[in-house]
PDB file of C-alpha atoms in Angstrom:
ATOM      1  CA  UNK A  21      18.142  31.306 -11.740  1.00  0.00           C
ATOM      2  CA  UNK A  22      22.335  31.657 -12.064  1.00  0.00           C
ATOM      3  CA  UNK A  23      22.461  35.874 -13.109  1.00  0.00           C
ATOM      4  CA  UNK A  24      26.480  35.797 -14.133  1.00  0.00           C
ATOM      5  CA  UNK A  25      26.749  39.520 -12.820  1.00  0.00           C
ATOM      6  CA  UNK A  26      30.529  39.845 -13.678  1.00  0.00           C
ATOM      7  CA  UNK A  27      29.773  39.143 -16.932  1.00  0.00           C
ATOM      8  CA  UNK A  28      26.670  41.609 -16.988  1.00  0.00           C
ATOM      9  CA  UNK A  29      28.918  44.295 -15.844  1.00  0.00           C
ATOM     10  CA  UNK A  30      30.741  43.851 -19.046  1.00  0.00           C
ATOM     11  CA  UNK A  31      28.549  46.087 -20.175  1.00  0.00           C
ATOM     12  CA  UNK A  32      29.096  49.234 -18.216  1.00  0.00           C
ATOM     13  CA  UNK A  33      30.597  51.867 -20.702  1.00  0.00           C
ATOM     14  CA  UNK A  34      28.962  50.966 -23.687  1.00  0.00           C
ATOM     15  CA  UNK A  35      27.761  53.510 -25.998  1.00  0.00           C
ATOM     16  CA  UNK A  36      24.432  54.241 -28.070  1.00  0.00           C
ATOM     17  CA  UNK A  37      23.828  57.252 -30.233  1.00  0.00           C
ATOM     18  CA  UNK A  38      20.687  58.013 -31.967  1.00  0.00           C
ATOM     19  CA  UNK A  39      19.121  61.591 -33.792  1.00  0.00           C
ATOM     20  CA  UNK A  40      16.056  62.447 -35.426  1.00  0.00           C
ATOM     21  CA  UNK A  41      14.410  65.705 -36.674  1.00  0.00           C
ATOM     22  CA  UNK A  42      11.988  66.885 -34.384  1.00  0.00           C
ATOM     23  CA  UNK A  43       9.076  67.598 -36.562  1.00  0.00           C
ATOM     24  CA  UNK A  44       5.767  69.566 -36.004  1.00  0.00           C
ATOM     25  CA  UNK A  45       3.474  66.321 -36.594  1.00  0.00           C
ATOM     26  CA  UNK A  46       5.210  65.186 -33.673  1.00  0.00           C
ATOM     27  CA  UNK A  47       4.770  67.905 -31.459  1.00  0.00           C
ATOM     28  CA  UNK A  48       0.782  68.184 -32.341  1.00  0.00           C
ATOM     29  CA  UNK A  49       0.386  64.026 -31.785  1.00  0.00           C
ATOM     30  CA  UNK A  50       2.349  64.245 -28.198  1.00  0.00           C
ATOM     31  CA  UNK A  51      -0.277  67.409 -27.606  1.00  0.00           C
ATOM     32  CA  UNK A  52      -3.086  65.213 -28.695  1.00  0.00           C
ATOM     33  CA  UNK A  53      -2.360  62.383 -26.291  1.00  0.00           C
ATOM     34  CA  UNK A  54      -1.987  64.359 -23.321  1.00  0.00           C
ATOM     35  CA  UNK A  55      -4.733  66.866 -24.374  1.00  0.00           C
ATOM     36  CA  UNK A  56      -2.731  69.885 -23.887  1.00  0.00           C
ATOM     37  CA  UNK A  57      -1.938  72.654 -26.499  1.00  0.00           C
ATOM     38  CA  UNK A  58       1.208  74.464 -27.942  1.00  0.00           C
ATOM     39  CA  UNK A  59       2.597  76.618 -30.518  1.00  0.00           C
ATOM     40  CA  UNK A  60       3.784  73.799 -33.500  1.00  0.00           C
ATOM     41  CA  UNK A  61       5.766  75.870 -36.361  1.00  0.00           C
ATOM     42  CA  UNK A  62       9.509  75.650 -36.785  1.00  0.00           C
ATOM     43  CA  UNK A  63      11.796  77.263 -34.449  1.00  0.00           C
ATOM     44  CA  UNK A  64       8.937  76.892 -31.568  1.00  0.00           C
ATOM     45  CA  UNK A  65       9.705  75.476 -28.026  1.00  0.00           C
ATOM     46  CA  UNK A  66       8.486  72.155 -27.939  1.00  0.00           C
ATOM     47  CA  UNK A  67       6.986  70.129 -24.678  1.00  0.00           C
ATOM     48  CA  UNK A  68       8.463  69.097 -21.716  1.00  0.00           C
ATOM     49  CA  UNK A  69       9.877  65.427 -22.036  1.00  0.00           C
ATOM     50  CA  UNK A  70       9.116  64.803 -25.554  1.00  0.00           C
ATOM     51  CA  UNK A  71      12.928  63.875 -26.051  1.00  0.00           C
ATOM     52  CA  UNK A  72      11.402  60.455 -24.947  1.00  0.00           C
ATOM     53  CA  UNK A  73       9.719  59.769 -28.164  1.00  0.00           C
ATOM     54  CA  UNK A  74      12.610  60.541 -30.184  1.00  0.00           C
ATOM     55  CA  UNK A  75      15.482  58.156 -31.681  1.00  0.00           C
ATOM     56  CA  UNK A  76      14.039  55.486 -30.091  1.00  0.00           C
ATOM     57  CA  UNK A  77      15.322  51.534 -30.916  1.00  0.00           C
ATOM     58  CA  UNK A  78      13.629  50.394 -34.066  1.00  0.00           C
ATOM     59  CA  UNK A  79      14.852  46.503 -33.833  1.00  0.00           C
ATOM     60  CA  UNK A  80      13.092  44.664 -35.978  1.00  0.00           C
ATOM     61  CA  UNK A  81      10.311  41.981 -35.743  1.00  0.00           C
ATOM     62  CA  UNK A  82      12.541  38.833 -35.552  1.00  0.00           C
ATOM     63  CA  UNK A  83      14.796  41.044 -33.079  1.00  0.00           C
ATOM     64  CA  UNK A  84      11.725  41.169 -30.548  1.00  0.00           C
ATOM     65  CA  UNK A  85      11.474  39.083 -27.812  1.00  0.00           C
ATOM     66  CA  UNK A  86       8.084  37.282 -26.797  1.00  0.00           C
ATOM     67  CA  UNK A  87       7.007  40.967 -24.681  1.00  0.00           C
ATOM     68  CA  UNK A  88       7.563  42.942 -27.731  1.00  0.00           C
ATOM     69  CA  UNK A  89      11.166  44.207 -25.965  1.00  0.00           C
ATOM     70  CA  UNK A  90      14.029  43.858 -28.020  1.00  0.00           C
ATOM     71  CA  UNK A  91      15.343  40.372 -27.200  1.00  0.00           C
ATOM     72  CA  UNK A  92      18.573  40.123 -24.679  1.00  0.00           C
ATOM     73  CA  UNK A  93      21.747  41.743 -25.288  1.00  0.00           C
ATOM     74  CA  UNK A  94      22.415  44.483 -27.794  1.00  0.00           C
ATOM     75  CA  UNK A  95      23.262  47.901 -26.289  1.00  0.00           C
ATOM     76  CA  UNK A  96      21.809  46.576 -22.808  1.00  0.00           C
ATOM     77  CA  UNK A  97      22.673  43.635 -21.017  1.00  0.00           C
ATOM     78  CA  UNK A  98      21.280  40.267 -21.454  1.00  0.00           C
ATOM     79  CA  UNK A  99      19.299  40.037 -17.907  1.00  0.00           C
ATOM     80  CA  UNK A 100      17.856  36.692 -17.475  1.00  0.00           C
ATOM     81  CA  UNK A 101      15.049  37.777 -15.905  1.00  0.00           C
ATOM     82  CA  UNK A 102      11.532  38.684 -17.675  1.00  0.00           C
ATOM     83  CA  UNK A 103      10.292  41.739 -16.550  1.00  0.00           C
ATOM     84  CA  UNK A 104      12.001  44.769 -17.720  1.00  0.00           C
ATOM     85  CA  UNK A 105      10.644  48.037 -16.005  1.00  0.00           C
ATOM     86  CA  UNK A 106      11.484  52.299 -15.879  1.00  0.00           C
ATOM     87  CA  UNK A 107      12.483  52.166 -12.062  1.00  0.00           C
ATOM     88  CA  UNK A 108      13.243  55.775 -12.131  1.00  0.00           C
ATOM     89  CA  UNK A 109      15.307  58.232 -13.013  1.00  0.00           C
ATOM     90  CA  UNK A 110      16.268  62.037 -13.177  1.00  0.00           C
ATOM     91  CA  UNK A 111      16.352  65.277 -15.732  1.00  0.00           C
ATOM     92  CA  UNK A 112      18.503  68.274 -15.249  1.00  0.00           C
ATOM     93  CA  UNK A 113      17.337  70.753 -17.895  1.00  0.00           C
ATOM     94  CA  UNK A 114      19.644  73.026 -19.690  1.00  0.00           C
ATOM     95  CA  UNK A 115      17.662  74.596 -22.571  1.00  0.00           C
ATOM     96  CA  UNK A 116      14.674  73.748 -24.364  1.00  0.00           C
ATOM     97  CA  UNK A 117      13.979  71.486 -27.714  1.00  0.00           C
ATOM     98  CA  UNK A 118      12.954  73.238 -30.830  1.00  0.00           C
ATOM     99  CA  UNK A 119      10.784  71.771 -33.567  1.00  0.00           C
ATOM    100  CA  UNK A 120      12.923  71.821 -37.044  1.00  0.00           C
ATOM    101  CA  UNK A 121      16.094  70.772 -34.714  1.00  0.00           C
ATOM    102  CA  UNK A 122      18.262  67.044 -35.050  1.00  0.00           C
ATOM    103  CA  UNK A 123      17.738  65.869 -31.485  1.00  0.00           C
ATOM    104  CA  UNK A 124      20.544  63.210 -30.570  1.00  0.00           C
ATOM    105  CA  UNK A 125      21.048  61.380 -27.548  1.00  0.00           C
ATOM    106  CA  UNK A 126      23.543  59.937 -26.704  1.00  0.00           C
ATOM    107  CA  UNK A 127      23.668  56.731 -23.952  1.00  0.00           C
ATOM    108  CA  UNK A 128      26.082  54.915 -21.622  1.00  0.00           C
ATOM    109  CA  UNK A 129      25.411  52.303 -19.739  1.00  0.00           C
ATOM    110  CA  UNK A 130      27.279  53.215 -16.241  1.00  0.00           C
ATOM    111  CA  UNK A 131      26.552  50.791 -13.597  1.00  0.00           C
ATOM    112  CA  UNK A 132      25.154  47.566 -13.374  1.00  0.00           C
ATOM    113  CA  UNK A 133      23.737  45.605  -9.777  1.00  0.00           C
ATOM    114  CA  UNK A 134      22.455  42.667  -8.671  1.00  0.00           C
ATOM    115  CA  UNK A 135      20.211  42.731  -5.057  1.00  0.00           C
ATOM    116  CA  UNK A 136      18.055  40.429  -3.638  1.00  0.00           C
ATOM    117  CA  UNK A 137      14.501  41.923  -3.076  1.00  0.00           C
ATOM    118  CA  UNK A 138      11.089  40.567  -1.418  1.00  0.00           C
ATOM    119  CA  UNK A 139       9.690  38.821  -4.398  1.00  0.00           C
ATOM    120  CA  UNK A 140      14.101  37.555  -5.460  1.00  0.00           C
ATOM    121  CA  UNK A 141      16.712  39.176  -7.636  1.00  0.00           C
ATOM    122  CA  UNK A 142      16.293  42.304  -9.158  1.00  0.00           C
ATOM    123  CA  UNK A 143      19.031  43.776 -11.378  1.00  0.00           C
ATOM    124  CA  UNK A 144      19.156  47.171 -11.866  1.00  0.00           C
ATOM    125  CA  UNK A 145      20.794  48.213 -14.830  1.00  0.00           C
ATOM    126  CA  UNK A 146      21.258  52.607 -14.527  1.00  0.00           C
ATOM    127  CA  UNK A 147      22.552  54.272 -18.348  1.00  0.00           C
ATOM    128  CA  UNK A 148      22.852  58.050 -18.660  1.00  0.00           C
ATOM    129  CA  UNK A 149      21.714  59.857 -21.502  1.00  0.00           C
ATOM    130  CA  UNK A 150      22.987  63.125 -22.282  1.00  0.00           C
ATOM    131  CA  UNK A 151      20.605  64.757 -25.163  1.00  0.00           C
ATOM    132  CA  UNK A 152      21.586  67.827 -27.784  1.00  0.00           C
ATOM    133  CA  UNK A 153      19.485  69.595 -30.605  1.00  0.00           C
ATOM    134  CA  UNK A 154      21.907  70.934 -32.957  1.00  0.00           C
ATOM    135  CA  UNK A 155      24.520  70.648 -31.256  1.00  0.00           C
ATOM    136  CA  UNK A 156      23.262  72.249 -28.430  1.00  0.00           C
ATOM    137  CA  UNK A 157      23.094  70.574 -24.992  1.00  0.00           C
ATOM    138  CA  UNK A 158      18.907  70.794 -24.081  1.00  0.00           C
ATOM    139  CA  UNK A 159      19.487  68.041 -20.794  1.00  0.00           C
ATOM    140  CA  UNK A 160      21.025  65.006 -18.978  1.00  0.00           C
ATOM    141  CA  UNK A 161      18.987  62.287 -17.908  1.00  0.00           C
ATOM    142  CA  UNK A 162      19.800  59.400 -15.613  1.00  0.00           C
ATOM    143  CA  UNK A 163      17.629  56.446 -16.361  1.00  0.00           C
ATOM    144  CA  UNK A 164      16.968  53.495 -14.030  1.00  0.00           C
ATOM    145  CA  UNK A 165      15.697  50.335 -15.356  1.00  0.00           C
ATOM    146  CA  UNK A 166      14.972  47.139 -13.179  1.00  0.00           C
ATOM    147  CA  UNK A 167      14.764  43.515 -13.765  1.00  0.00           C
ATOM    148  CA  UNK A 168      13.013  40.853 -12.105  1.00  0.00           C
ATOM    149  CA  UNK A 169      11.184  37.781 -12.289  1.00  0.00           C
ATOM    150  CA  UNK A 170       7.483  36.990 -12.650  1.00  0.00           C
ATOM    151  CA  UNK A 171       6.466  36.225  -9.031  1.00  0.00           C
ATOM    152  CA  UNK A 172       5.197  32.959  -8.264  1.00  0.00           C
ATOM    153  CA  UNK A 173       1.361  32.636  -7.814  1.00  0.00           C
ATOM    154  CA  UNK A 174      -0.030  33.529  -4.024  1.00  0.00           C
ATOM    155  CA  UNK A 175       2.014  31.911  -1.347  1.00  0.00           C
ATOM    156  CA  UNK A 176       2.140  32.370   2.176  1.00  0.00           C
ATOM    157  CA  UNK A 177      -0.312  35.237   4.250  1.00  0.00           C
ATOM    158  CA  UNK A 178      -1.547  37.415   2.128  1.00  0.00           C
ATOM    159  CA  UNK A 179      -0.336  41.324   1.735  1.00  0.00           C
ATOM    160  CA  UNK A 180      -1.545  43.624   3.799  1.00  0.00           C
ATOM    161  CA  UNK A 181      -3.242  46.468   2.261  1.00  0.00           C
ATOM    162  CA  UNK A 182      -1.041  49.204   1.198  1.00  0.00           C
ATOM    163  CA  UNK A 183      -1.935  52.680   2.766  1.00  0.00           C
ATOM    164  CA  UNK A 184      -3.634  54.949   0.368  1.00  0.00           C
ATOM    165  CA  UNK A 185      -1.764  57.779  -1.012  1.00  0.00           C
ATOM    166  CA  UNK A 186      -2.296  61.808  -0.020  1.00  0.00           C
ATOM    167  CA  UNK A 187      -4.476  63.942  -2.466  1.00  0.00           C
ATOM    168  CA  UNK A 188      -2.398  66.878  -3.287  1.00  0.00           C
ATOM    169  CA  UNK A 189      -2.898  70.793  -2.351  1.00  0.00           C
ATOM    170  CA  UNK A 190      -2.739  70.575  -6.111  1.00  0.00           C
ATOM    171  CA  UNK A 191      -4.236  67.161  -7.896  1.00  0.00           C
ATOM    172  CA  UNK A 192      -6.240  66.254 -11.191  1.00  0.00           C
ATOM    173  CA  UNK A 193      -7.613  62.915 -12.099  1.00  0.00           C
ATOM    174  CA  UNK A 194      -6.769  60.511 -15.423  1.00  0.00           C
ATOM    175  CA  UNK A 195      -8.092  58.120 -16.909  1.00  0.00           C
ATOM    176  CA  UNK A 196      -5.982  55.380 -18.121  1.00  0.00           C
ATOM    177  CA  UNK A 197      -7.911  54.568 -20.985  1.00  0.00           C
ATOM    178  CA  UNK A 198      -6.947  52.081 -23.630  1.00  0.00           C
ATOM    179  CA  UNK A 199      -6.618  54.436 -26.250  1.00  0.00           C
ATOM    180  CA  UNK A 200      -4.458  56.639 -24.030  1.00  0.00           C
ATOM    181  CA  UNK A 201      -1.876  53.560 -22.941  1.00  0.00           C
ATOM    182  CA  UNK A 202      -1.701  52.817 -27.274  1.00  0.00           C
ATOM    183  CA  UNK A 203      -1.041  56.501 -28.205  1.00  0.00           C
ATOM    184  CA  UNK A 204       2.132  56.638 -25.864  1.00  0.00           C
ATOM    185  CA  UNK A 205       3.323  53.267 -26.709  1.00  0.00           C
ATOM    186  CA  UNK A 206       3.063  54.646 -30.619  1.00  0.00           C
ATOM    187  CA  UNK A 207       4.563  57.797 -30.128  1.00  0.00           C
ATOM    188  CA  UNK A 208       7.599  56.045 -28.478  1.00  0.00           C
ATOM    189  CA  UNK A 209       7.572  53.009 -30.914  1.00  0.00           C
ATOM    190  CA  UNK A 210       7.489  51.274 -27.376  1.00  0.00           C
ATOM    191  CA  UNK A 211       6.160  47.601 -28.321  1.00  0.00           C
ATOM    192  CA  UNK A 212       6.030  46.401 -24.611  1.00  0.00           C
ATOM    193  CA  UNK A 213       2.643  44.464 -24.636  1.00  0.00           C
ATOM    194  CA  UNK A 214       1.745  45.183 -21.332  1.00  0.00           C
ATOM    195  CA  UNK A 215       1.186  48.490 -22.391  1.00  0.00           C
ATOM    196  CA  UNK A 216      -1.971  47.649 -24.917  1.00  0.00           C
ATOM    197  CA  UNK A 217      -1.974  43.590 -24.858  1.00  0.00           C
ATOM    198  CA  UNK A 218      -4.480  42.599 -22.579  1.00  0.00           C
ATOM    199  CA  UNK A 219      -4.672  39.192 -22.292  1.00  0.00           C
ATOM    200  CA  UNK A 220      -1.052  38.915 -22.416  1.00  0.00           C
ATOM    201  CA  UNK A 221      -1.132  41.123 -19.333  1.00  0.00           C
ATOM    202  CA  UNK A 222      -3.152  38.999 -17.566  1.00  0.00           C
ATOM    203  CA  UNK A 223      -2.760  35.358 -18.824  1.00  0.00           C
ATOM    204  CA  UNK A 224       1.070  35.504 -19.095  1.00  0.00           C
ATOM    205  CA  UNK A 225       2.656  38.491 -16.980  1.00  0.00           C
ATOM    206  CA  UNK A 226      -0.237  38.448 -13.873  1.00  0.00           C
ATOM    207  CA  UNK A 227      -1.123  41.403 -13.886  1.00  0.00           C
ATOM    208  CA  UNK A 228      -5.005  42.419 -13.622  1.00  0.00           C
ATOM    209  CA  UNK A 229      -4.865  44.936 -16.352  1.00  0.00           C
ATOM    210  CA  UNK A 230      -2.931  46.935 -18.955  1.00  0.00           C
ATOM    211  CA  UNK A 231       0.262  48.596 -16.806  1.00  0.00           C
ATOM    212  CA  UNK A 232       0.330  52.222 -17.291  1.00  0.00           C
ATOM    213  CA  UNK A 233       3.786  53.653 -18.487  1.00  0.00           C
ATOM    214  CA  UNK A 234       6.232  55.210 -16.282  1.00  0.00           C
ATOM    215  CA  UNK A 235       7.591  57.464 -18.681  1.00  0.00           C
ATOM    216  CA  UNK A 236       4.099  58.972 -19.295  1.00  0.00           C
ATOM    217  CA  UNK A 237       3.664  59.086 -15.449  1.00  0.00           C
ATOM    218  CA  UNK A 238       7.031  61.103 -15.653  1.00  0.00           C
ATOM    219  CA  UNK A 239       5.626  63.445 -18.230  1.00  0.00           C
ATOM    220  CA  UNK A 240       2.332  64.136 -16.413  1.00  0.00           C
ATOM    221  CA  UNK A 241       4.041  64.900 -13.378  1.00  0.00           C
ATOM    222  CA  UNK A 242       6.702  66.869 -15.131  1.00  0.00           C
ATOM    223  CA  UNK A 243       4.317  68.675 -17.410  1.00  0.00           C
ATOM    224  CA  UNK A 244       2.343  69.523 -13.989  1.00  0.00           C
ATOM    225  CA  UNK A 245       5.016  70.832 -12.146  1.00  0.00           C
ATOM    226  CA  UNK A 246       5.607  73.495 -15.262  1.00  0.00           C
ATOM    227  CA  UNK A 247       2.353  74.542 -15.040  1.00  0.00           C
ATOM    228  CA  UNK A 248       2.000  75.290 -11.800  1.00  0.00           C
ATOM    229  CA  UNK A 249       5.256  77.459 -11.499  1.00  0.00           C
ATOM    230  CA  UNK A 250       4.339  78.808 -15.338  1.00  0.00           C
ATOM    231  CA  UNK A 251       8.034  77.381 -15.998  1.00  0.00           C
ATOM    232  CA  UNK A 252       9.980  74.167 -16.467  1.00  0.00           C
ATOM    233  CA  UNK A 253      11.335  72.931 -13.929  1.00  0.00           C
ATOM    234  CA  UNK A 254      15.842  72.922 -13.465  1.00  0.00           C
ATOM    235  CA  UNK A 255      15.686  69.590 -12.055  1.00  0.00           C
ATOM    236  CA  UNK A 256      13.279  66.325 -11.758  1.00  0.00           C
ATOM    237  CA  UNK A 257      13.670  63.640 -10.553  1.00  0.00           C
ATOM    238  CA  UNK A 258      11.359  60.611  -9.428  1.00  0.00           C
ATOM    239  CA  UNK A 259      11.051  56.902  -8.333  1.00  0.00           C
ATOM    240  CA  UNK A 260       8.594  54.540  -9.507  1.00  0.00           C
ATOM    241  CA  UNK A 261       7.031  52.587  -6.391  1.00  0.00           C
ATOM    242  CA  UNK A 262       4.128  50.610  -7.667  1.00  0.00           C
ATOM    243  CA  UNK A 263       1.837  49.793 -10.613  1.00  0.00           C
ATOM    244  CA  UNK A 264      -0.928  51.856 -11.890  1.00  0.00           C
ATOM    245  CA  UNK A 265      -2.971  49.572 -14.333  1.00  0.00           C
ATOM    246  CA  UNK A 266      -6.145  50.387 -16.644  1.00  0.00           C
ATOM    247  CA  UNK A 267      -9.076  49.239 -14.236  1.00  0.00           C
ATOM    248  CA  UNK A 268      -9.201  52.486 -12.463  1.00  0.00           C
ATOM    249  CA  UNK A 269      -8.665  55.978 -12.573  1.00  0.00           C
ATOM    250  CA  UNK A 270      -5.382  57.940 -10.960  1.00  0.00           C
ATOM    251  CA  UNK A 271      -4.487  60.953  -9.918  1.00  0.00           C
ATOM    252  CA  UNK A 272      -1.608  63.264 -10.518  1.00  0.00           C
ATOM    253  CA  UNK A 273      -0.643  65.434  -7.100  1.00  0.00           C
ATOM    254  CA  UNK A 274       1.503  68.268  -5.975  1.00  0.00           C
ATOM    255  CA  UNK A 275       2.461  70.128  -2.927  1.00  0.00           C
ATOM    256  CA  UNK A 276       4.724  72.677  -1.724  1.00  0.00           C
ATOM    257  CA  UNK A 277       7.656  71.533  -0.428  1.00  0.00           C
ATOM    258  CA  UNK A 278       9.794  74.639   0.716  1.00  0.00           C
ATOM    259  CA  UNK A 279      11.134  75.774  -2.920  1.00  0.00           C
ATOM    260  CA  UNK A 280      10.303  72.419  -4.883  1.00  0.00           C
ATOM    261  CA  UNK A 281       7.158  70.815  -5.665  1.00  0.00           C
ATOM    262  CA  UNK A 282       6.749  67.153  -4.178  1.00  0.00           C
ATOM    263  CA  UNK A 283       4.109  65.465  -6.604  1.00  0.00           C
ATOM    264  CA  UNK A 284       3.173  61.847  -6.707  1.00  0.00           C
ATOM    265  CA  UNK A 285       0.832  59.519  -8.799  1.00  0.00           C
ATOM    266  CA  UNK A 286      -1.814  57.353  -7.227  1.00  0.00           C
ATOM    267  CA  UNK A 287      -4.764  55.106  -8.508  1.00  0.00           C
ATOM    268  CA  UNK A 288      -7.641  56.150  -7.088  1.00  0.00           C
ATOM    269  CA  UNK A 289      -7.526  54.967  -2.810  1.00  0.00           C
ATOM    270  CA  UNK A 290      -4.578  53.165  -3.882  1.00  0.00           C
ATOM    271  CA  UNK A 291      -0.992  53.949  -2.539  1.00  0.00           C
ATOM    272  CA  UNK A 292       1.622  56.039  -4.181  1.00  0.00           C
ATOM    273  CA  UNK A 293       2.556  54.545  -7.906  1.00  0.00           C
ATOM    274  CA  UNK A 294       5.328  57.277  -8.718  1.00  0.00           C
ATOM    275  CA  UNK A 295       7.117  59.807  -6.479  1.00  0.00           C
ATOM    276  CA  UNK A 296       8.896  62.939  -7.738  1.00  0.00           C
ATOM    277  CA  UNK A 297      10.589  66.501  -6.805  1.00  0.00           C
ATOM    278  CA  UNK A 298      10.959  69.039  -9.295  1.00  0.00           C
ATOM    279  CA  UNK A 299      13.169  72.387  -8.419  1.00  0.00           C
ATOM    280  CA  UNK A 300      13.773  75.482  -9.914  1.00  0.00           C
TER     281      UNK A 300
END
């Protein structure tokens, strides 16, 4: 497949802005799908990361593409190449959100790259969001997002199998469960079907099961970092390494690591799905 990067990186320095009221349904709904609790009335700090279900793209139907993304182009650049995923990314916190306030964020797309990886091209496509309630700067995020193409069927020796991932001095199993994958995907109007479409999962994308977000994966981590220190974090960051799907359970992990906290996600004897360091 011909990926015209010059005219990808056309792109680089275009700008998205989006606000919406944070509002207490919101708040109690995010609590509800990770089964945590909070205070919800107005003026009250809300949770960790929940800037990510806020002014999120609402293209319409006949704007989708046949994964439930928004089809090529718009505010991000027309990859050719079918699978769009959250490669990573990083959060430097400033203050905190507060239910009642107009959260905006505010994109730009700042780099775009074309490299050649195992399974062929992968484009990575990086866009920095810098996010404000009122006015008020609450935190900068980079986000990484990576494109590449649905892998042949299996050629050559098979893979070897991946080492399993380290349970934490800290750790705590999940379940992805169905109904857990849907909630997310609702409360970030996220209509990526390998998030809750089964079949599509498997019969079109390959993959043996529903994929697991990597935002949520963020948040879990994230949210797990807090409570262990009994604080937010001043920094996270983390890299997404490999799937976690719905056809077994995964845990979330942390361990010291001199005045950070390393954590990690893993399915269950599988290897590391997402790595992260959070500092204070």
């Amino acid at each position: 497949m011909q990926i015209e990067i010059a005219k990808l990186k056309g792109w680089i320095g275009r700008e998205q802005k989006d606000s919406e009221v944070l509002s207490s349904m919101l708040v109690r709904q995010f609590n509800a799908t990770f089964d945590r609790t909070s205070e919800t009335e107005q003026g009250d700090e809300a949770p960790l990361l929940i800037h990510l279900c806020l002014a999120q793209p609402t293209a319409p139907m006949s704007e989708l593409g046949r994964d439930g993304h928004p089809a090529l182009g718009g505010f991000l650049p027309p990859v050719p190449l079918p699978r769009r995923m959250w490669a990573g990314g990083a959060f430097t916190f400033h203050s905190g959100i507060r239910i009642g306030e107009e959260v905006t964020r505010h994109s730009t797309i700042t780099d775009v790259q074309l490299k050649e990886g195992r399974s062929g091209a992968l484009c990575f496509v990086t866009v920095q969001h810098e996010v404000s309630a009122n006015g008020r700067a609450v935190l900068s995020e980079r986000q990484d997002i990576v494109y590449r193409d649905i892998p042949a069927g299996s050629q050559g020796k098979p893979k070897a199998e991946p080492t399993p991932a380290a349970v934490g001095a800290h750790s705590r199993v999940v379940e992805p469960h169905p109904t857990l994958l849907f909630r997310y995907s609702a409360l970030t109007f996220n209509g990526h079907r390998i998030h809750y479409d089964k079949p599509f999962c498997i019969d079109v994308e390959g993959y043996p099961g529903l994929v697991v977000h990597g935002p949520m994966q963020a948040t879990m981590l994230c949210q797990y970092a807090a409570d262990l220190r009994g604080h937010a974090p001043k920094t996270f960051a983390f890299r997404s390494l490999s799937p976690i799907y719905d056809n077994a359970d995964f845990t979330v992990n942390a361990a010291e690591e001199g005045d950070a906290l390393k954590l990690w996600t893993a399915r269950t004897g599988g290897p590391v799905a997402m790595e992260a360091t959070a500092q204070w």
